[in-house]
PDB file of C-alpha atoms in Angstrom:
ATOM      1  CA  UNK A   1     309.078 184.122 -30.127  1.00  0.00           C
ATOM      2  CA  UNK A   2     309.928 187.844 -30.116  1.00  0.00           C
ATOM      3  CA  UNK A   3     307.702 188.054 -26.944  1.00  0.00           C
ATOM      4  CA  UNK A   4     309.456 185.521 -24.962  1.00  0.00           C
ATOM      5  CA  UNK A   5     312.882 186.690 -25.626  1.00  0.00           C
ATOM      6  CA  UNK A   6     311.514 190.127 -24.137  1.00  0.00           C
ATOM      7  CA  UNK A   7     310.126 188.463 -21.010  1.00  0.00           C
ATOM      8  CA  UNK A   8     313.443 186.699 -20.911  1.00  0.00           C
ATOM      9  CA  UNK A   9     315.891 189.310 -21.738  1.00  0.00           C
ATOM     10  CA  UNK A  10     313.631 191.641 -18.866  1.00  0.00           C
ATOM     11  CA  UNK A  11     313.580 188.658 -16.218  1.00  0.00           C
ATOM     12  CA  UNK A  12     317.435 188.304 -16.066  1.00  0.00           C
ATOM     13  CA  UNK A  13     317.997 191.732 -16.066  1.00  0.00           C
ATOM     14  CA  UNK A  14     315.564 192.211 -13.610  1.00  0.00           C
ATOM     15  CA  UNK A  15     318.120 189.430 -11.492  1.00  0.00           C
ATOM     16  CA  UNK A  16     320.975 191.034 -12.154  1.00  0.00           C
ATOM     17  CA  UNK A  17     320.000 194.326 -10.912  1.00  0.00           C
ATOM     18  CA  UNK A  18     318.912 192.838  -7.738  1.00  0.00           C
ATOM     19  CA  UNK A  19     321.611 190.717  -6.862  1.00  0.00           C
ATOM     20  CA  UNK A  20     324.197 193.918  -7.978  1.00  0.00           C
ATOM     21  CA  UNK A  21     321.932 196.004  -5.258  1.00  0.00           C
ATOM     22  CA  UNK A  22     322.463 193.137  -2.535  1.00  0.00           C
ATOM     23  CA  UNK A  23     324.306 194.400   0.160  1.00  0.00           C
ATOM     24  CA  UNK A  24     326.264 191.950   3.179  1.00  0.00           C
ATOM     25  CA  UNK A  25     325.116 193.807   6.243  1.00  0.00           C
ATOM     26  CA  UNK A  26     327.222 192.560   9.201  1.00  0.00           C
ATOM     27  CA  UNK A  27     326.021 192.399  12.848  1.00  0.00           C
ATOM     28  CA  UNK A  28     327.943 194.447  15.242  1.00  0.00           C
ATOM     29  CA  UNK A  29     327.873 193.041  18.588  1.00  0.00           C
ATOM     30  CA  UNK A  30     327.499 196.125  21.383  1.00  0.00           C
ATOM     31  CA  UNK A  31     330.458 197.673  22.970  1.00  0.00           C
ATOM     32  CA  UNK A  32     330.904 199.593  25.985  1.00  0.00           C
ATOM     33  CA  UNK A  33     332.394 203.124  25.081  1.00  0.00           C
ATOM     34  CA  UNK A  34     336.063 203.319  26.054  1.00  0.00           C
ATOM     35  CA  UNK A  35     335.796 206.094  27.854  1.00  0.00           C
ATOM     36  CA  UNK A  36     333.176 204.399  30.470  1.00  0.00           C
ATOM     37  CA  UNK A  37     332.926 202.052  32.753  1.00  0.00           C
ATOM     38  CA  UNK A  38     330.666 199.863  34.748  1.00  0.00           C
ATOM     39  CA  UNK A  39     329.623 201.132  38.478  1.00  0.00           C
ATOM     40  CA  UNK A  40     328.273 198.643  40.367  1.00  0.00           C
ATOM     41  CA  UNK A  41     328.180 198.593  44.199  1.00  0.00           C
ATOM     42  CA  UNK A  42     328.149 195.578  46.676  1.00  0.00           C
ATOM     43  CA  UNK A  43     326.865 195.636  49.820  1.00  0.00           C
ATOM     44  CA  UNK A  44     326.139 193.372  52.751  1.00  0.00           C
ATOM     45  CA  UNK A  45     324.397 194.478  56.064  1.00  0.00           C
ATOM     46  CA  UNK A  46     324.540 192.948  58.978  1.00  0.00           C
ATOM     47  CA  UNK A  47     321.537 193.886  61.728  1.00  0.00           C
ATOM     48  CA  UNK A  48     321.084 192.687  64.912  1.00  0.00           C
ATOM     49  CA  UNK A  49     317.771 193.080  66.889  1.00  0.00           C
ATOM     50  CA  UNK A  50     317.759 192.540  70.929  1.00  0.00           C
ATOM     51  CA  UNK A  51     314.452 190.220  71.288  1.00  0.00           C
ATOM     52  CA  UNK A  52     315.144 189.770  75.287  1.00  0.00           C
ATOM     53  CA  UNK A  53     317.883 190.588  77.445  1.00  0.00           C
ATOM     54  CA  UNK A  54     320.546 193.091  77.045  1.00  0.00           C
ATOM     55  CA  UNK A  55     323.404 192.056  74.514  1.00  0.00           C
ATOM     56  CA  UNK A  56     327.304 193.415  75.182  1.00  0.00           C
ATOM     57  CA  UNK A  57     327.559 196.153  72.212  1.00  0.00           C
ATOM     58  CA  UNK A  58     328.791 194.962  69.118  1.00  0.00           C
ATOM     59  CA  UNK A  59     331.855 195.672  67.138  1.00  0.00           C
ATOM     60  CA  UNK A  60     332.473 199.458  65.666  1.00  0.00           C
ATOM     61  CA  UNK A  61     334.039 199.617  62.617  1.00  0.00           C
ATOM     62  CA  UNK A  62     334.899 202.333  60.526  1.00  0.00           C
ATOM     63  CA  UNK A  63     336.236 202.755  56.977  1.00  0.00           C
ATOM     64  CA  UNK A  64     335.001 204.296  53.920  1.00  0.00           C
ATOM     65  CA  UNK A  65     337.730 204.622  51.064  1.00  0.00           C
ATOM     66  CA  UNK A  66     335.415 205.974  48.398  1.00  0.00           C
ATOM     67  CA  UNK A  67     332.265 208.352  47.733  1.00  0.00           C
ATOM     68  CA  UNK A  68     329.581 208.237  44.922  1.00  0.00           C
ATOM     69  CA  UNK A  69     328.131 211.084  43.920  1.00  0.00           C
ATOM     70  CA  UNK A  70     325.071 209.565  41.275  1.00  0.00           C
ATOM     71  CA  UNK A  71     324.216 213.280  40.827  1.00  0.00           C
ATOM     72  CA  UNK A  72     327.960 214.137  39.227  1.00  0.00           C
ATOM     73  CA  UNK A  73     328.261 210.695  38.130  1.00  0.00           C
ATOM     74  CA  UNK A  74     331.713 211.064  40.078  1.00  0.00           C
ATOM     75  CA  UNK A  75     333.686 207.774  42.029  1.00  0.00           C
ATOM     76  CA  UNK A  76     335.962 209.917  44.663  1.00  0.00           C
ATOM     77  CA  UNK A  77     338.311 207.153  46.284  1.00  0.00           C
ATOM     78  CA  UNK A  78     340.126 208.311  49.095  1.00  0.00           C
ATOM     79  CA  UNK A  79     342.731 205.858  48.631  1.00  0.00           C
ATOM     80  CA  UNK A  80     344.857 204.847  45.950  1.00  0.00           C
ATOM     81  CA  UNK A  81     343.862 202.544  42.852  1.00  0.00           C
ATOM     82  CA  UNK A  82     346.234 200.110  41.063  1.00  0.00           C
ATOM     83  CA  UNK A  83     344.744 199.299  37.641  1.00  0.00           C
ATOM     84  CA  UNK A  84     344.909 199.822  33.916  1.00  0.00           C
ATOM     85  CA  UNK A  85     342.273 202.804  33.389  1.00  0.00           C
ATOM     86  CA  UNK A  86     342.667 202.730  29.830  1.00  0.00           C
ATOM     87  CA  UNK A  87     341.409 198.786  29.937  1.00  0.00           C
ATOM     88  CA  UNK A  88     338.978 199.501  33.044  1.00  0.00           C
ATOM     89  CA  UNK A  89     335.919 197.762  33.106  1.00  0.00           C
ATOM     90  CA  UNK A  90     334.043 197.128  36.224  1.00  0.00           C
ATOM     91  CA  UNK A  91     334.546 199.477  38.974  1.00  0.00           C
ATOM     92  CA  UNK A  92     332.698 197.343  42.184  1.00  0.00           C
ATOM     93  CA  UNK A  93     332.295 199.254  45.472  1.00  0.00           C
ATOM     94  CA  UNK A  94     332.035 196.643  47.924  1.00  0.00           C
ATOM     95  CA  UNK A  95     331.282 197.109  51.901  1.00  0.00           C
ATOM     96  CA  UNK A  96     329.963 195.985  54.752  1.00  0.00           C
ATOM     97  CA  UNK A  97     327.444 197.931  56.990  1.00  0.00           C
ATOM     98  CA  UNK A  98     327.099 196.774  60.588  1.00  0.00           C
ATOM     99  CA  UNK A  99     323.970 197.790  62.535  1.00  0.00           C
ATOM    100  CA  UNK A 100     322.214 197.466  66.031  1.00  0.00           C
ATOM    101  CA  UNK A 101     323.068 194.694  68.210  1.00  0.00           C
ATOM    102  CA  UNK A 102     325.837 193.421  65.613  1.00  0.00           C
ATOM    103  CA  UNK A 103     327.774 196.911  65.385  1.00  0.00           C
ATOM    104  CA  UNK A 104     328.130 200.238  64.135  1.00  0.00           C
ATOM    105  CA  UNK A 105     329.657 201.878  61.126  1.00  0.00           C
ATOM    106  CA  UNK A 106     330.505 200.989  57.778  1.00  0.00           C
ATOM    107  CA  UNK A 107     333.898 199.538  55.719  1.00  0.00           C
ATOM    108  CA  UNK A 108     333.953 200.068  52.006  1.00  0.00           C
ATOM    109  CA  UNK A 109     336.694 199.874  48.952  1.00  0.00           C
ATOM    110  CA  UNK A 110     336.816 200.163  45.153  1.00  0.00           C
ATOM    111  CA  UNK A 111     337.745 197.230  43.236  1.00  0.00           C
ATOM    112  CA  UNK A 112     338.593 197.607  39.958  1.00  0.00           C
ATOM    113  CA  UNK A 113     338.222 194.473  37.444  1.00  0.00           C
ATOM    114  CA  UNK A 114     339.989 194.392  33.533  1.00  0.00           C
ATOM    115  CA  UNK A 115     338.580 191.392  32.445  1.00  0.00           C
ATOM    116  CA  UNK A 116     334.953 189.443  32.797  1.00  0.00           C
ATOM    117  CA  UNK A 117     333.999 187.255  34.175  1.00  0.00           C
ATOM    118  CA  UNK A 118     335.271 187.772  37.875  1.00  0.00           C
ATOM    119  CA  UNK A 119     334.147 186.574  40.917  1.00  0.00           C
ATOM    120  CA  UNK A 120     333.610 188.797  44.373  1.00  0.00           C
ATOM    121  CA  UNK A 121     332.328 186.191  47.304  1.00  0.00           C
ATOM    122  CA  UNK A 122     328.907 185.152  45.961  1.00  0.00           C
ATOM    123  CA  UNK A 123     329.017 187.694  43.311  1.00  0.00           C
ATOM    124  CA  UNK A 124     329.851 187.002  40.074  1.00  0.00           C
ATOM    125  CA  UNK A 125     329.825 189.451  36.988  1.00  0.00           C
ATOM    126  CA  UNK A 126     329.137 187.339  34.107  1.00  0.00           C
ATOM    127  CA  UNK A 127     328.815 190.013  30.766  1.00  0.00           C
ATOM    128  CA  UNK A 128     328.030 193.867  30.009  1.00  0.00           C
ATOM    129  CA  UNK A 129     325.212 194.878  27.503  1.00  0.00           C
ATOM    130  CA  UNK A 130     323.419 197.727  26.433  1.00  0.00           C
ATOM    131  CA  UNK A 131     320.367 196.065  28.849  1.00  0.00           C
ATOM    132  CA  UNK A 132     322.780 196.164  32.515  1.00  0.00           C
ATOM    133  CA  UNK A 133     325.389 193.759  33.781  1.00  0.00           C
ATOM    134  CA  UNK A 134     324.349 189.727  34.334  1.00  0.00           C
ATOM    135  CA  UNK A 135     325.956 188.669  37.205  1.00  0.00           C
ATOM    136  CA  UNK A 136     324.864 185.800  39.197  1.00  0.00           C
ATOM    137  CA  UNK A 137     324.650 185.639  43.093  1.00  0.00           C
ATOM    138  CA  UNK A 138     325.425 182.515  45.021  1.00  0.00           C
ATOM    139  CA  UNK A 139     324.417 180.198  41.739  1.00  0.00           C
ATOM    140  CA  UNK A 140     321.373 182.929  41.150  1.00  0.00           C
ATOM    141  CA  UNK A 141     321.313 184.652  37.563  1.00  0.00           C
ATOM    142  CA  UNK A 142     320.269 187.745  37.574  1.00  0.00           C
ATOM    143  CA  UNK A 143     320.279 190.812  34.847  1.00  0.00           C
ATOM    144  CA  UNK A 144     320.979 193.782  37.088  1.00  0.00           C
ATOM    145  CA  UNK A 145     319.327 197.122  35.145  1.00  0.00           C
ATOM    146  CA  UNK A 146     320.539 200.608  35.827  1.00  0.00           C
ATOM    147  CA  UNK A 147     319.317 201.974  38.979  1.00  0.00           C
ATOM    148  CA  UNK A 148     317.247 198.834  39.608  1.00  0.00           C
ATOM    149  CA  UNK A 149     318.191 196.997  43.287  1.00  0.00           C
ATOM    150  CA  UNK A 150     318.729 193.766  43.862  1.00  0.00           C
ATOM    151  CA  UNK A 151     318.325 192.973  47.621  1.00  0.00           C
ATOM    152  CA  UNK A 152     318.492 189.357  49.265  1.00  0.00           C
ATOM    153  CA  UNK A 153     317.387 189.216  53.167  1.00  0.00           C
ATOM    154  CA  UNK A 154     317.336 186.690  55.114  1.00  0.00           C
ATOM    155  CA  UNK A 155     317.009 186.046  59.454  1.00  0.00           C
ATOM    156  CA  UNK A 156     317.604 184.035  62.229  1.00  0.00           C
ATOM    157  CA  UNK A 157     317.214 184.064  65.867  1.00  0.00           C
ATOM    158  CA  UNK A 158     320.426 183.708  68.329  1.00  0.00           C
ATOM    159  CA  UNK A 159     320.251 182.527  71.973  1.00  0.00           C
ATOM    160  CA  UNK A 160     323.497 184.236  73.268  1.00  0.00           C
ATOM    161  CA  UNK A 161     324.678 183.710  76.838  1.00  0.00           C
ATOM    162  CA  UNK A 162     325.752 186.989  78.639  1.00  0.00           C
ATOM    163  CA  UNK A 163     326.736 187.662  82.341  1.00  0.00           C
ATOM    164  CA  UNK A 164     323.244 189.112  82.833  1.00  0.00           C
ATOM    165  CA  UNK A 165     321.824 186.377  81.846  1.00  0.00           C
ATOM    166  CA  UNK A 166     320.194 185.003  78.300  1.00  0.00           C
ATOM    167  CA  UNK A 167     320.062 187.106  75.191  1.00  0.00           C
ATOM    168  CA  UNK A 168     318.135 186.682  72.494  1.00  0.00           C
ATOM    169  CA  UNK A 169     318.924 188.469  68.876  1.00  0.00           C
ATOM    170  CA  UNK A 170     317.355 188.325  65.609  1.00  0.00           C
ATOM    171  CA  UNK A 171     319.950 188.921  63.173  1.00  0.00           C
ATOM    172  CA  UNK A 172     319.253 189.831  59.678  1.00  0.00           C
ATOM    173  CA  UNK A 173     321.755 189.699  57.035  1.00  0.00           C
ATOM    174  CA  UNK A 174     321.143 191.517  53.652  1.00  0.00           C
ATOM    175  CA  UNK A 175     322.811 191.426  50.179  1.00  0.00           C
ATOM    176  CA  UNK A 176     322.284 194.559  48.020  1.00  0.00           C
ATOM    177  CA  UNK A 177     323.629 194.493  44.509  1.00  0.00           C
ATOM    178  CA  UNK A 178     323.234 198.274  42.582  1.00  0.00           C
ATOM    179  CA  UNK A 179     324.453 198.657  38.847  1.00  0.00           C
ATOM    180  CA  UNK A 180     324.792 202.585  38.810  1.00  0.00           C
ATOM    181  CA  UNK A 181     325.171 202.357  34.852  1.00  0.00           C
ATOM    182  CA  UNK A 182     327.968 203.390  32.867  1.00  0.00           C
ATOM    183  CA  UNK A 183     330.148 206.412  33.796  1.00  0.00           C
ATOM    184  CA  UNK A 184     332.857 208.278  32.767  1.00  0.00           C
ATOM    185  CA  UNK A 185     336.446 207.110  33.238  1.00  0.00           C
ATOM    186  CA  UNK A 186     337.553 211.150  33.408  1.00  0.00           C
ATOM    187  CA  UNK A 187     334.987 211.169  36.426  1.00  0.00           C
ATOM    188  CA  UNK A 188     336.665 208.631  38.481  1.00  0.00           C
ATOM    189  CA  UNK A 189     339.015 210.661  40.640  1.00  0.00           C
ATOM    190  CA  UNK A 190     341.779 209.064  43.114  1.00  0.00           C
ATOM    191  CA  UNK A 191     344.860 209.655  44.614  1.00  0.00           C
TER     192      UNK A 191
END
């Protein structure tokens, strides 16, 4: 009888001590850094090819408003930016990039976004983790990773009618999407 009151007496001790040693551990979801944002840059190009015939020259156009350095880790805009920086999240570059027979030159601009989701013509950023940015492109998910591309291309051929006679173009059109990763807010400088 002795003996069982032992193993008893050492049994519920033995369950108090381990429930008093239970700890509630709570899962912290990840954050972005407050003093960082999101760089990701947006880019369509627009290339045309002269197959036969001589095509008029396309349109010129011309208008950077920001640099990237990914060496400093520095956004220069040359221009202006009207946002919160304390609740900055995103930072898009977004541009378009004429070449051959459809142009010459490049347009660009900064884009700053509070809030997530957003949508930017077929772009839109879904979430930030610790793993990239999702975003999905024209109904496409996709997990963009630091440094890691994402290109679309796709072309067609135009007949074009021109005073010399009949052109023919293939024109290629091509999305890239770039997450540059997460940089620092004191390293976005503008006007």
């Amino acid at each position: 009888m002795k003996k069982i009151s032992v193993v008893l007496l050492t049994l519920t001790m033995g369950l108090m001590l381990i429930n008093g040693c239970k700890t509630t551990s709570r899962i912290v979801a990840w954050q972005m850094p407050s003093d960082e944002y999101a760089f990701i840059e947006y880019y369509q190009t627009n290339e045309g090819k002269a197959l036969e015939g001589e095509p008029f020259p396309g349109r010129r156009i011309d208008g950077p408003t920001y640099a990237f350095s990914s060496e400093m880790g520095e956004v220069s805009s040359f221009t202006g930016i009207n946002s919160d920086m304390d609740s900055l999240m995103v930072m898009l570059g977004k541009g378009l990039i004429l070449r051959g027979t459809q142009g010459g030159g490049m347009y660009s601009r900064l884009l700053p976004y509070n809030n997530l989701p957003f949508t930017e013509g077929m772009l839109e950023v879904r979430s930030i983790s610790s793993e990239g940015v999702r975003v999905q492109w024209d109904g496409q998910p996709i997990l963009l990773k630091a440094g890691e591309p994402w290109i679309n291309s796709s072309s067609e051929t135009d007949t074009i009618p021109s005073a010399n006679g009949v052109v023919i173009v293939e024109n290629t059109t091509t999305y890239t999407i770039v997450f540059h990763g997460f940089l620092k807010k004191g390293k976005l400088l503008y006007n």
